[in-house]
JSON list of C-alpha atoms in Angstrom, two decimals:
[
{"chain": "A", "resi": 12, "resn": "SER", "atom": "CA", "xyz": [0.31, -0.04, 0.18]},
{"chain": "A", "resi": 13, "resn": "GLN", "atom": "CA", "xyz": [0.93, 3.61, -0.35]},
{"chain": "A", "resi": 14, "resn": "THR", "atom": "CA", "xyz": [2.10, 5.59, 2.51]},
{"chain": "A", "resi": 15, "resn": "ILE", "atom": "CA", "xyz": [3.99, 8.73, 3.56]},
{"chain": "A", "resi": 16, "resn": "HIS", "atom": "CA", "xyz": [6.02, 9.38, 6.52]},
{"chain": "A", "resi": 17, "resn": "GLN", "atom": "CA", "xyz": [6.79, 12.90, 7.89]},
{"chain": "A", "resi": 18, "resn": "TRP", "atom": "CA", "xyz": [8.93, 13.77, 11.05]},
{"chain": "A", "resi": 19, "resn": "PRO", "atom": "CA", "xyz": [9.23, 15.08, 13.22]},
{"chain": "A", "resi": 20, "resn": "ALA", "atom": "CA", "xyz": [5.84, 15.58, 14.51]},
{"chain": "A", "resi": 21, "resn": "THR", "atom": "CA", "xyz": [6.63, 18.83, 16.64]},
{"chain": "A", "resi": 22, "resn": "LEU", "atom": "CA", "xyz": [9.77, 20.88, 16.67]},
{"chain": "A", "resi": 23, "resn": "VAL", "atom": "CA", "xyz": [10.72, 23.80, 18.71]},
{"chain": "A", "resi": 24, "resn": "GLN", "atom": "CA", "xyz": [13.59, 25.68, 17.60]},
{"chain": "A", "resi": 25, "resn": "PRO", "atom": "CA", "xyz": [15.29, 28.84, 18.35]},
{"chain": "A", "resi": 26, "resn": "VAL", "atom": "CA", "xyz": [15.91, 31.71, 15.86]},
{"chain": "A", "resi": 27, "resn": "GLY", "atom": "CA", "xyz": [18.98, 31.35, 13.76]},
{"chain": "A", "resi": 28, "resn": "SER", "atom": "CA", "xyz": [18.97, 27.54, 14.16]},
{"chain": "A", "resi": 29, "resn": "PRO", "atom": "CA", "xyz": [18.98, 25.27, 11.26]},
{"chain": "A", "resi": 30, "resn": "LEU", "atom": "CA", "xyz": [15.99, 23.13, 10.02]},
{"chain": "A", "resi": 31, "resn": "SER", "atom": "CA", "xyz": [15.81, 19.81, 8.42]},
{"chain": "A", "resi": 32, "resn": "LEU", "atom": "CA", "xyz": [12.50, 18.05, 8.03]},
{"chain": "A", "resi": 33, "resn": "GLU", "atom": "CA", "xyz": [12.07, 14.93, 6.32]},
{"chain": "A", "resi": 34, "resn": "CYS", "atom": "CA", "xyz": [9.55, 13.04, 4.17]},
{"chain": "A", "resi": 35, "resn": "THR", "atom": "CA", "xyz": [9.46, 9.59, 2.33]},
{"chain": "A", "resi": 36, "resn": "VAL", "atom": "CA", "xyz": [6.85, 7.78, 0.28]},
{"chain": "A", "resi": 37, "resn": "GLU", "atom": "CA", "xyz": [6.30, 4.29, -0.25]},
{"chain": "A", "resi": 38, "resn": "GLY", "atom": "CA", "xyz": [4.49, 2.16, -2.47]},
{"chain": "A", "resi": 39, "resn": "THR", "atom": "CA", "xyz": [4.73, 4.44, -5.66]},
{"chain": "A", "resi": 40, "resn": "SER", "atom": "CA", "xyz": [7.37, 5.52, -7.94]},
{"chain": "A", "resi": 41, "resn": "ASN", "atom": "CA", "xyz": [8.38, 8.67, -9.48]},
{"chain": "A", "resi": 42, "resn": "PRO", "atom": "CA", "xyz": [5.75, 10.60, -7.46]},
{"chain": "A", "resi": 43, "resn": "ASN", "atom": "CA", "xyz": [5.22, 14.48, -7.63]},
{"chain": "A", "resi": 44, "resn": "LEU", "atom": "CA", "xyz": [6.17, 15.92, -4.08]},
{"chain": "A", "resi": 45, "resn": "TYR", "atom": "CA", "xyz": [5.22, 18.75, -2.47]},
{"chain": "A", "resi": 46, "resn": "TRP", "atom": "CA", "xyz": [5.89, 20.86, 0.59]},
{"chain": "A", "resi": 47, "resn": "TYR", "atom": "CA", "xyz": [3.46, 23.21, 1.87]},
{"chain": "A", "resi": 48, "resn": "ARG", "atom": "CA", "xyz": [2.96, 25.48, 5.05]},
{"chain": "A", "resi": 49, "resn": "GLN", "atom": "CA", "xyz": [-0.09, 26.02, 6.87]},
{"chain": "A", "resi": 50, "resn": "ALA", "atom": "CA", "xyz": [-0.27, 29.21, 9.16]},
{"chain": "A", "resi": 51, "resn": "ALA", "atom": "CA", "xyz": [-2.69, 29.20, 12.14]},
{"chain": "A", "resi": 52, "resn": "GLY", "atom": "CA", "xyz": [-6.22, 29.40, 10.93]},
{"chain": "A", "resi": 53, "resn": "ARG", "atom": "CA", "xyz": [-5.41, 29.84, 7.20]},
{"chain": "A", "resi": 54, "resn": "GLY", "atom": "CA", "xyz": [-5.03, 28.02, 3.91]},
{"chain": "A", "resi": 55, "resn": "LEU", "atom": "CA", "xyz": [-2.09, 25.90, 2.52]},
{"chain": "A", "resi": 56, "resn": "GLN", "atom": "CA", "xyz": [0.71, 27.89, 0.82]},
{"chain": "A", "resi": 57, "resn": "LEU", "atom": "CA", "xyz": [2.94, 25.98, -1.58]},
{"chain": "A", "resi": 58, "resn": "LEU", "atom": "CA", "xyz": [6.57, 26.23, -0.95]},
{"chain": "A", "resi": 59, "resn": "PHE", "atom": "CA", "xyz": [8.33, 23.67, -3.12]},
{"chain": "A", "resi": 60, "resn": "TYR", "atom": "CA", "xyz": [7.52, 20.95, -5.57]},
{"chain": "A", "resi": 61, "resn": "SER", "atom": "CA", "xyz": [9.26, 18.18, -7.27]},
{"chain": "A", "resi": 62, "resn": "ILE", "atom": "CA", "xyz": [8.35, 16.27, -10.43]},
{"chain": "A", "resi": 63, "resn": "GLY", "atom": "CA", "xyz": [11.45, 14.06, -10.38]},
{"chain": "A", "resi": 64, "resn": "ILE", "atom": "CA", "xyz": [15.00, 13.72, -8.63]},
{"chain": "A", "resi": 65, "resn": "ASP", "atom": "CA", "xyz": [16.85, 16.87, -8.15]},
{"chain": "A", "resi": 66, "resn": "GLN", "atom": "CA", "xyz": [14.25, 18.76, -10.01]},
{"chain": "A", "resi": 67, "resn": "ILE", "atom": "CA", "xyz": [12.98, 21.34, -7.23]},
{"chain": "A", "resi": 68, "resn": "SER", "atom": "CA", "xyz": [10.73, 24.21, -8.13]},
{"chain": "A", "resi": 69, "resn": "SER", "atom": "CA", "xyz": [10.38, 27.05, -5.74]},
{"chain": "A", "resi": 70, "resn": "GLU", "atom": "CA", "xyz": [6.98, 28.93, -5.61]},
{"chain": "A", "resi": 71, "resn": "VAL", "atom": "CA", "xyz": [7.77, 31.69, -2.62]},
{"chain": "A", "resi": 72, "resn": "PRO", "atom": "CA", "xyz": [11.14, 33.24, -2.12]},
{"chain": "A", "resi": 73, "resn": "GLN", "atom": "CA", "xyz": [12.32, 32.63, 1.03]},
{"chain": "A", "resi": 74, "resn": "ASN", "atom": "CA", "xyz": [15.30, 31.40, 3.37]},
{"chain": "A", "resi": 75, "resn": "LEU", "atom": "CA", "xyz": [13.83, 27.88, 3.25]},
{"chain": "A", "resi": 76, "resn": "SER", "atom": "CA", "xyz": [15.20, 25.42, 0.44]},
{"chain": "A", "resi": 77, "resn": "ALA", "atom": "CA", "xyz": [14.17, 21.53, -0.53]},
{"chain": "A", "resi": 78, "resn": "SER", "atom": "CA", "xyz": [16.04, 18.72, -2.01]},
{"chain": "A", "resi": 79, "resn": "ARG", "atom": "CA", "xyz": [15.00, 15.44, -3.41]},
{"chain": "A", "resi": 80, "resn": "PRO", "atom": "CA", "xyz": [18.15, 13.06, -3.25]},
{"chain": "A", "resi": 81, "resn": "GLN", "atom": "CA", "xyz": [16.08, 10.06, -3.81]},
{"chain": "A", "resi": 82, "resn": "ASP", "atom": "CA", "xyz": [12.86, 9.34, -5.82]},
{"chain": "A", "resi": 83, "resn": "ARG", "atom": "CA", "xyz": [10.72, 9.07, -2.71]},
{"chain": "A", "resi": 84, "resn": "GLN", "atom": "CA", "xyz": [12.56, 11.44, -0.32]},
{"chain": "A", "resi": 85, "resn": "PHE", "atom": "CA", "xyz": [11.79, 15.04, -0.03]},
{"chain": "A", "resi": 86, "resn": "ILE", "atom": "CA", "xyz": [13.64, 17.18, 2.48]},
{"chain": "A", "resi": 87, "resn": "LEU", "atom": "CA", "xyz": [12.67, 20.86, 3.58]},
{"chain": "A", "resi": 88, "resn": "SER", "atom": "CA", "xyz": [15.78, 22.77, 5.10]},
{"chain": "A", "resi": 89, "resn": "SER", "atom": "CA", "xyz": [16.68, 26.07, 6.34]},
{"chain": "A", "resi": 90, "resn": "LYS", "atom": "CA", "xyz": [20.18, 27.42, 7.37]},
{"chain": "A", "resi": 91, "resn": "LYS", "atom": "CA", "xyz": [18.83, 30.12, 9.63]},
{"chain": "A", "resi": 92, "resn": "LEU", "atom": "CA", "xyz": [15.32, 30.06, 11.13]},
{"chain": "A", "resi": 93, "resn": "LEU", "atom": "CA", "xyz": [13.20, 33.38, 11.44]},
{"chain": "A", "resi": 94, "resn": "LEU", "atom": "CA", "xyz": [10.29, 33.77, 13.57]},
{"chain": "A", "resi": 95, "resn": "SER", "atom": "CA", "xyz": [8.06, 33.98, 10.60]},
{"chain": "A", "resi": 96, "resn": "ASP", "atom": "CA", "xyz": [8.80, 30.43, 9.71]},
{"chain": "A", "resi": 97, "resn": "SER", "atom": "CA", "xyz": [6.56, 29.04, 12.48]},
{"chain": "A", "resi": 98, "resn": "GLY", "atom": "CA", "xyz": [3.74, 27.07, 11.32]},
{"chain": "A", "resi": 99, "resn": "PHE", "atom": "CA", "xyz": [2.41, 23.67, 10.10]},
{"chain": "A", "resi": 100, "resn": "TYR", "atom": "CA", "xyz": [4.25, 22.09, 7.43]},
{"chain": "A", "resi": 101, "resn": "LEU", "atom": "CA", "xyz": [2.85, 19.54, 5.33]},
{"chain": "A", "resi": 102, "resn": "CYS", "atom": "CA", "xyz": [4.38, 17.08, 2.77]},
{"chain": "A", "resi": 103, "resn": "ALA", "atom": "CA", "xyz": [2.27, 15.55, 0.11]},
{"chain": "A", "resi": 104, "resn": "TRP", "atom": "CA", "xyz": [2.63, 13.46, -2.89]},
{"chain": "A", "resi": 105, "resn": "SER", "atom": "CA", "xyz": [0.59, 12.83, -6.40]},
{"chain": "A", "resi": 106, "resn": "VAL", "atom": "CA", "xyz": [0.94, 10.92, -9.52]},
{"chain": "A", "resi": 107, "resn": "ASP", "atom": "CA", "xyz": [0.55, 12.18, -13.10]},
{"chain": "A", "resi": 108, "resn": "GLY", "atom": "CA", "xyz": [-3.02, 12.24, -14.26]},
{"chain": "A", "resi": 109, "resn": "ASP", "atom": "CA", "xyz": [-4.76, 12.01, -10.81]},
{"chain": "A", "resi": 110, "resn": "TYR", "atom": "CA", "xyz": [-3.58, 15.03, -8.85]},
{"chain": "A", "resi": 111, "resn": "GLY", "atom": "CA", "xyz": [-5.36, 14.12, -5.44]},
{"chain": "A", "resi": 112, "resn": "TYR", "atom": "CA", "xyz": [-3.01, 14.65, -2.63]},
{"chain": "A", "resi": 113, "resn": "THR", "atom": "CA", "xyz": [-2.03, 12.10, -0.23]},
{"chain": "A", "resi": 114, "resn": "PHE", "atom": "CA", "xyz": [-0.71, 14.42, 2.84]},
{"chain": "A", "resi": 115, "resn": "GLY", "atom": "CA", "xyz": [1.57, 13.27, 5.56]},
{"chain": "A", "resi": 116, "resn": "SER", "atom": "CA", "xyz": [0.65, 13.91, 9.29]},
{"chain": "A", "resi": 117, "resn": "GLY", "atom": "CA", "xyz": [2.43, 17.16, 9.27]},
{"chain": "A", "resi": 118, "resn": "THR", "atom": "CA", "xyz": [5.30, 18.80, 11.49]},
{"chain": "A", "resi": 119, "resn": "ARG", "atom": "CA", "xyz": [4.37, 21.65, 13.75]},
{"chain": "A", "resi": 120, "resn": "LEU", "atom": "CA", "xyz": [7.57, 24.15, 13.93]},
{"chain": "A", "resi": 121, "resn": "THR", "atom": "CA", "xyz": [7.60, 26.78, 16.59]},
{"chain": "A", "resi": 122, "resn": "VAL", "atom": "CA", "xyz": [10.64, 29.00, 16.13]},
{"chain": "A", "resi": 123, "resn": "VAL", "atom": "CA", "xyz": [11.31, 31.02, 19.62]},
{"chain": "B", "resi": 3, "resn": "ALA", "atom": "CA", "xyz": [-2.97, 31.34, -11.85]},
{"chain": "B", "resi": 4, "resn": "GLN", "atom": "CA", "xyz": [-5.72, 30.27, -9.88]},
{"chain": "B", "resi": 5, "resn": "SER", "atom": "CA", "xyz": [-7.58, 31.35, -6.81]},
{"chain": "B", "resi": 6, "resn": "VAL", "atom": "CA", "xyz": [-10.24, 29.50, -4.55]},
{"chain": "B", "resi": 7, "resn": "THR", "atom": "CA", "xyz": [-12.74, 31.28, -2.35]},
{"chain": "B", "resi": 8, "resn": "GLN", "atom": "CA", "xyz": [-14.51, 29.38, 0.34]},
{"chain": "B", "resi": 9, "resn": "LEU", "atom": "CA", "xyz": [-17.42, 31.65, 1.21]},
{"chain": "B", "resi": 10, "resn": "ASP", "atom": "CA", "xyz": [-17.88, 30.77, 4.74]},
{"chain": "B", "resi": 11, "resn": "SER", "atom": "CA", "xyz": [-15.27, 30.62, 7.07]},
{"chain": "B", "resi": 12, "resn": "GLN", "atom": "CA", "xyz": [-17.37, 28.65, 9.95]},
{"chain": "B", "resi": 13, "resn": "VAL", "atom": "CA", "xyz": [-20.50, 26.79, 9.36]},
{"chain": "B", "resi": 14, "resn": "PRO", "atom": "CA", "xyz": [-22.28, 25.54, 12.64]},
{"chain": "B", "resi": 15, "resn": "VAL", "atom": "CA", "xyz": [-25.11, 23.09, 12.12]},
{"chain": "B", "resi": 16, "resn": "PHE", "atom": "CA", "xyz": [-26.92, 20.64, 14.23]},
{"chain": "B", "resi": 17, "resn": "GLU", "atom": "CA", "xyz": [-26.33, 16.83, 14.29]},
{"chain": "B", "resi": 18, "resn": "GLU", "atom": "CA", "xyz": [-28.47, 15.07, 11.46]},
{"chain": "B", "resi": 19, "resn": "ALA", "atom": "CA", "xyz": [-29.14, 18.29, 9.73]},
{"chain": "B", "resi": 20, "resn": "PRO", "atom": "CA", "xyz": [-27.92, 18.83, 6.15]},
{"chain": "B", "resi": 21, "resn": "VAL", "atom": "CA", "xyz": [-24.95, 20.81, 5.14]},
{"chain": "B", "resi": 22, "resn": "GLU", "atom": "CA", "xyz": [-23.54, 22.82, 2.24]},
{"chain": "B", "resi": 23, "resn": "LEU", "atom": "CA", "xyz": [-19.74, 24.07, 2.28]},
{"chain": "B", "resi": 24, "resn": "ARG", "atom": "CA", "xyz": [-19.35, 26.52, -0.41]},
{"chain": "B", "resi": 25, "resn": "CYS", "atom": "CA", "xyz": [-16.60, 27.06, -2.92]},
{"chain": "B", "resi": 26, "resn": "ASN", "atom": "CA", "xyz": [-15.91, 29.23, -5.79]},
{"chain": "B", "resi": 27, "resn": "TYR", "atom": "CA", "xyz": [-12.75, 29.37, -8.04]},
{"chain": "B", "resi": 28, "resn": "SER", "atom": "CA", "xyz": [-11.16, 31.54, -10.44]},
{"chain": "B", "resi": 29, "resn": "SER", "atom": "CA", "xyz": [-8.85, 30.12, -13.42]},
{"chain": "B", "resi": 30, "resn": "SER", "atom": "CA", "xyz": [-7.88, 31.04, -16.99]},
{"chain": "B", "resi": 31, "resn": "VAL", "atom": "CA", "xyz": [-7.36, 27.19, -17.76]},
{"chain": "B", "resi": 32, "resn": "SER", "atom": "CA", "xyz": [-9.45, 24.16, -17.20]},
{"chain": "B", "resi": 33, "resn": "VAL", "atom": "CA", "xyz": [-8.82, 22.73, -13.54]},
{"chain": "B", "resi": 34, "resn": "TYR", "atom": "CA", "xyz": [-9.48, 19.72, -11.61]},
{"chain": "B", "resi": 35, "resn": "LEU", "atom": "CA", "xyz": [-11.09, 20.28, -8.24]},
{"chain": "B", "resi": 36, "resn": "PHE", "atom": "CA", "xyz": [-10.92, 18.57, -4.82]},
{"chain": "B", "resi": 37, "resn": "TRP", "atom": "CA", "xyz": [-12.45, 18.67, -1.37]},
{"chain": "B", "resi": 38, "resn": "TYR", "atom": "CA", "xyz": [-10.11, 17.81, 1.71]},
{"chain": "B", "resi": 39, "resn": "VAL", "atom": "CA", "xyz": [-10.88, 17.50, 5.32]},
{"chain": "B", "resi": 40, "resn": "GLN", "atom": "CA", "xyz": [-8.47, 18.18, 8.07]},
{"chain": "B", "resi": 41, "resn": "TYR", "atom": "CA", "xyz": [-8.87, 17.10, 11.55]},
{"chain": "B", "resi": 42, "resn": "PRO", "atom": "CA", "xyz": [-7.03, 18.75, 14.36]},
{"chain": "B", "resi": 43, "resn": "ASN", "atom": "CA", "xyz": [-3.14, 18.53, 14.36]},
{"chain": "B", "resi": 44, "resn": "GLN", "atom": "CA", "xyz": [-3.42, 16.29, 11.28]},
{"chain": "B", "resi": 45, "resn": "GLY", "atom": "CA", "xyz": [-2.87, 16.11, 7.62]},
{"chain": "B", "resi": 46, "resn": "LEU", "atom": "CA", "xyz": [-5.33, 16.60, 5.24]},
{"chain": "B", "resi": 47, "resn": "GLN", "atom": "CA", "xyz": [-7.42, 13.78, 3.84]},
{"chain": "B", "resi": 48, "resn": "LEU", "atom": "CA", "xyz": [-9.07, 13.75, 0.44]},
{"chain": "B", "resi": 49, "resn": "LEU", "atom": "CA", "xyz": [-12.79, 13.50, 0.24]},
{"chain": "B", "resi": 50, "resn": "LEU", "atom": "CA", "xyz": [-13.60, 13.65, -3.30]},
{"chain": "B", "resi": 51, "resn": "LYS", "atom": "CA", "xyz": [-12.18, 14.77, -6.72]},
{"chain": "B", "resi": 52, "resn": "TYR", "atom": "CA", "xyz": [-13.57, 15.99, -9.96]},
{"chain": "B", "resi": 53, "resn": "LEU", "atom": "CA", "xyz": [-11.42, 15.13, -12.73]},
{"chain": "B", "resi": 54, "resn": "SER", "atom": "CA", "xyz": [-14.04, 14.83, -15.77]},
{"chain": "B", "resi": 55, "resn": "GLY", "atom": "CA", "xyz": [-17.13, 13.15, -16.50]},
{"chain": "B", "resi": 56, "resn": "SER", "atom": "CA", "xyz": [-20.50, 13.31, -14.20]},
{"chain": "B", "resi": 57, "resn": "THR", "atom": "CA", "xyz": [-20.40, 16.71, -12.74]},
{"chain": "B", "resi": 58, "resn": "LEU", "atom": "CA", "xyz": [-21.85, 15.10, -9.44]},
{"chain": "B", "resi": 59, "resn": "VAL", "atom": "CA", "xyz": [-19.03, 13.27, -7.52]},
{"chain": "B", "resi": 60, "resn": "LYS", "atom": "CA", "xyz": [-19.16, 11.01, -4.51]},
{"chain": "B", "resi": 61, "resn": "GLY", "atom": "CA", "xyz": [-16.71, 10.74, -1.93]},
{"chain": "B", "resi": 62, "resn": "ILE", "atom": "CA", "xyz": [-16.12, 9.19, 1.44]},
{"chain": "B", "resi": 63, "resn": "ASN", "atom": "CA", "xyz": [-18.14, 9.58, 4.67]},
{"chain": "B", "resi": 64, "resn": "GLY", "atom": "CA", "xyz": [-21.34, 10.46, 2.57]},
{"chain": "B", "resi": 65, "resn": "PHE", "atom": "CA", "xyz": [-20.02, 13.63, 1.23]},
{"chain": "B", "resi": 66, "resn": "GLU", "atom": "CA", "xyz": [-20.81, 14.67, -2.70]},
{"chain": "B", "resi": 67, "resn": "ALA", "atom": "CA", "xyz": [-19.91, 17.80, -4.57]},
{"chain": "B", "resi": 68, "resn": "GLU", "atom": "CA", "xyz": [-21.33, 19.18, -7.71]},
{"chain": "B", "resi": 69, "resn": "PHE", "atom": "CA", "xyz": [-19.09, 20.92, -10.41]},
{"chain": "B", "resi": 70, "resn": "ASN", "atom": "CA", "xyz": [-20.87, 23.99, -11.94]},
{"chain": "B", "resi": 71, "resn": "LYS", "atom": "CA", "xyz": [-18.64, 25.07, -14.72]},
{"chain": "B", "resi": 72, "resn": "SER", "atom": "CA", "xyz": [-20.84, 28.25, -15.68]},
{"chain": "B", "resi": 73, "resn": "GLN", "atom": "CA", "xyz": [-20.92, 29.36, -11.97]},
{"chain": "B", "resi": 74, "resn": "THR", "atom": "CA", "xyz": [-17.32, 28.09, -11.44]},
{"chain": "B", "resi": 75, "resn": "SER", "atom": "CA", "xyz": [-18.23, 26.41, -8.17]},
{"chain": "B", "resi": 76, "resn": "PHE", "atom": "CA", "xyz": [-17.84, 23.16, -6.49]},
{"chain": "B", "resi": 77, "resn": "HIS", "atom": "CA", "xyz": [-19.89, 23.02, -3.38]},
{"chain": "B", "resi": 78, "resn": "LEU", "atom": "CA", "xyz": [-19.58, 20.24, -1.04]},
{"chain": "B", "resi": 79, "resn": "ARG", "atom": "CA", "xyz": [-22.80, 18.69, 0.66]},
{"chain": "B", "resi": 80, "resn": "LYS", "atom": "CA", "xyz": [-24.06, 16.05, 3.15]},
{"chain": "B", "resi": 81, "resn": "PRO", "atom": "CA", "xyz": [-27.45, 15.40, 3.81]},
{"chain": "B", "resi": 82, "resn": "SER", "atom": "CA", "xyz": [-26.97, 14.15, 7.61]},
{"chain": "B", "resi": 83, "resn": "VAL", "atom": "CA", "xyz": [-24.06, 15.32, 9.58]},
{"chain": "B", "resi": 84, "resn": "HIS", "atom": "CA", "xyz": [-22.72, 13.62, 12.54]},
{"chain": "B", "resi": 85, "resn": "ILE", "atom": "CA", "xyz": [-20.64, 15.02, 15.27]},
{"chain": "B", "resi": 86, "resn": "SER", "atom": "CA", "xyz": [-17.64, 13.31, 13.94]},
{"chain": "B", "resi": 87, "resn": "ASP", "atom": "CA", "xyz": [-17.85, 15.63, 10.89]},
{"chain": "B", "resi": 88, "resn": "THR", "atom": "CA", "xyz": [-16.58, 18.31, 12.88]},
{"chain": "B", "resi": 89, "resn": "ALA", "atom": "CA", "xyz": [-13.38, 19.22, 11.09]},
{"chain": "B", "resi": 90, "resn": "GLU", "atom": "CA", "xyz": [-11.88, 21.82, 8.93]},
{"chain": "B", "resi": 91, "resn": "TYR", "atom": "CA", "xyz": [-12.66, 21.64, 5.21]},
{"chain": "B", "resi": 92, "resn": "PHE", "atom": "CA", "xyz": [-10.74, 22.86, 2.10]},
{"chain": "B", "resi": 93, "resn": "CYS", "atom": "CA", "xyz": [-11.36, 23.30, -1.66]},
{"chain": "B", "resi": 94, "resn": "ALA", "atom": "CA", "xyz": [-8.73, 22.93, -4.02]},
{"chain": "B", "resi": 95, "resn": "VAL", "atom": "CA", "xyz": [-7.88, 23.36, -7.79]},
{"chain": "B", "resi": 96, "resn": "SER", "atom": "CA", "xyz": [-5.09, 22.22, -9.85]},
{"chain": "B", "resi": 97, "resn": "PRO", "atom": "CA", "xyz": [-4.60, 23.22, -13.83]},
{"chain": "B", "resi": 98, "resn": "THR", "atom": "CA", "xyz": [-5.17, 20.22, -15.94]},
{"chain": "B", "resi": 99, "resn": "ASN", "atom": "CA", "xyz": [-2.18, 21.58, -18.38]},
{"chain": "B", "resi": 100, "resn": "THR", "atom": "CA", "xyz": [0.66, 20.91, -16.37]},
{"chain": "B", "resi": 101, "resn": "ASN", "atom": "CA", "xyz": [2.41, 17.79, -15.12]},
{"chain": "B", "resi": 102, "resn": "ALA", "atom": "CA", "xyz": [3.08, 18.91, -11.64]},
{"chain": "B", "resi": 103, "resn": "GLY", "atom": "CA", "xyz": [-0.45, 18.77, -10.19]},
{"chain": "B", "resi": 104, "resn": "LYS", "atom": "CA", "xyz": [0.35, 21.86, -8.17]},
{"chain": "B", "resi": 105, "resn": "SER", "atom": "CA", "xyz": [-2.92, 22.75, -6.17]},
{"chain": "B", "resi": 106, "resn": "THR", "atom": "CA", "xyz": [-4.36, 26.14, -4.81]},
{"chain": "B", "resi": 107, "resn": "PHE", "atom": "CA", "xyz": [-6.17, 25.85, -1.59]},
{"chain": "B", "resi": 108, "resn": "GLY", "atom": "CA", "xyz": [-8.75, 28.09, -0.34]},
{"chain": "B", "resi": 109, "resn": "ASP", "atom": "CA", "xyz": [-8.77, 29.34, 3.45]},
{"chain": "B", "resi": 110, "resn": "GLY", "atom": "CA", "xyz": [-10.62, 26.60, 4.78]},
{"chain": "B", "resi": 111, "resn": "THR", "atom": "CA", "xyz": [-14.24, 26.40, 6.20]},
{"chain": "B", "resi": 112, "resn": "THR", "atom": "CA", "xyz": [-14.61, 25.16, 9.94]},
{"chain": "B", "resi": 113, "resn": "LEU", "atom": "CA", "xyz": [-17.85, 22.73, 10.42]},
{"chain": "B", "resi": 114, "resn": "THR", "atom": "CA", "xyz": [-19.02, 22.60, 13.76]},
{"chain": "B", "resi": 115, "resn": "VAL", "atom": "CA", "xyz": [-21.54, 19.79, 14.45]},
{"chain": "B", "resi": 116, "resn": "LYS", "atom": "CA", "xyz": [-23.59, 20.55, 17.65]},
{"chain": "B", "resi": 117, "resn": "PRO", "atom": "CA", "xyz": [-25.56, 18.02, 19.15]}
]
């Protein structure tokens, strides 16, 4: 079966510290992968998407970056976190021809 | 570019009553349409989707939605809600002319079912 793993579930980080969030998908090949951020009480903002290994597109200029070192692995990173980076980060995947997303369980990041 | 407007930020309803959550969208190209549900501190779960064919689509948990191209709407309905339907609901669209499947989401509607 197809599953998606996202970790950690919660994270509290000081301003200026680095960040690494990881997402892995099982049970499918060559998925489209996405990172979204959800601010409190708001909708989802697309941060990055990837249609293949090392193919990353950024939707919003910011101090975050993404990488896809393997077909089913998607990593969100930052060298120095800002207070405004706090939020709920969601990884998702889809396949060509059927773009309904399967979401991970999310990471709640609090920058203090 | 696409935009999605969920017309009601909060919808309170009594248990076993019908409910409609409204979604309008704007796009210069054809789109696929989706509804997702999010329970507190969880990821989103796909409720239903419209890709093509019949404009009335049925999803999980007894929900259904109707695509109206002329009104650019995709309203979500359920004839009788349960307490367990209390959650945040998101409407989303994705352009059909790309291979990346990027979805644009509305700001969500909080459905609260009261006993």
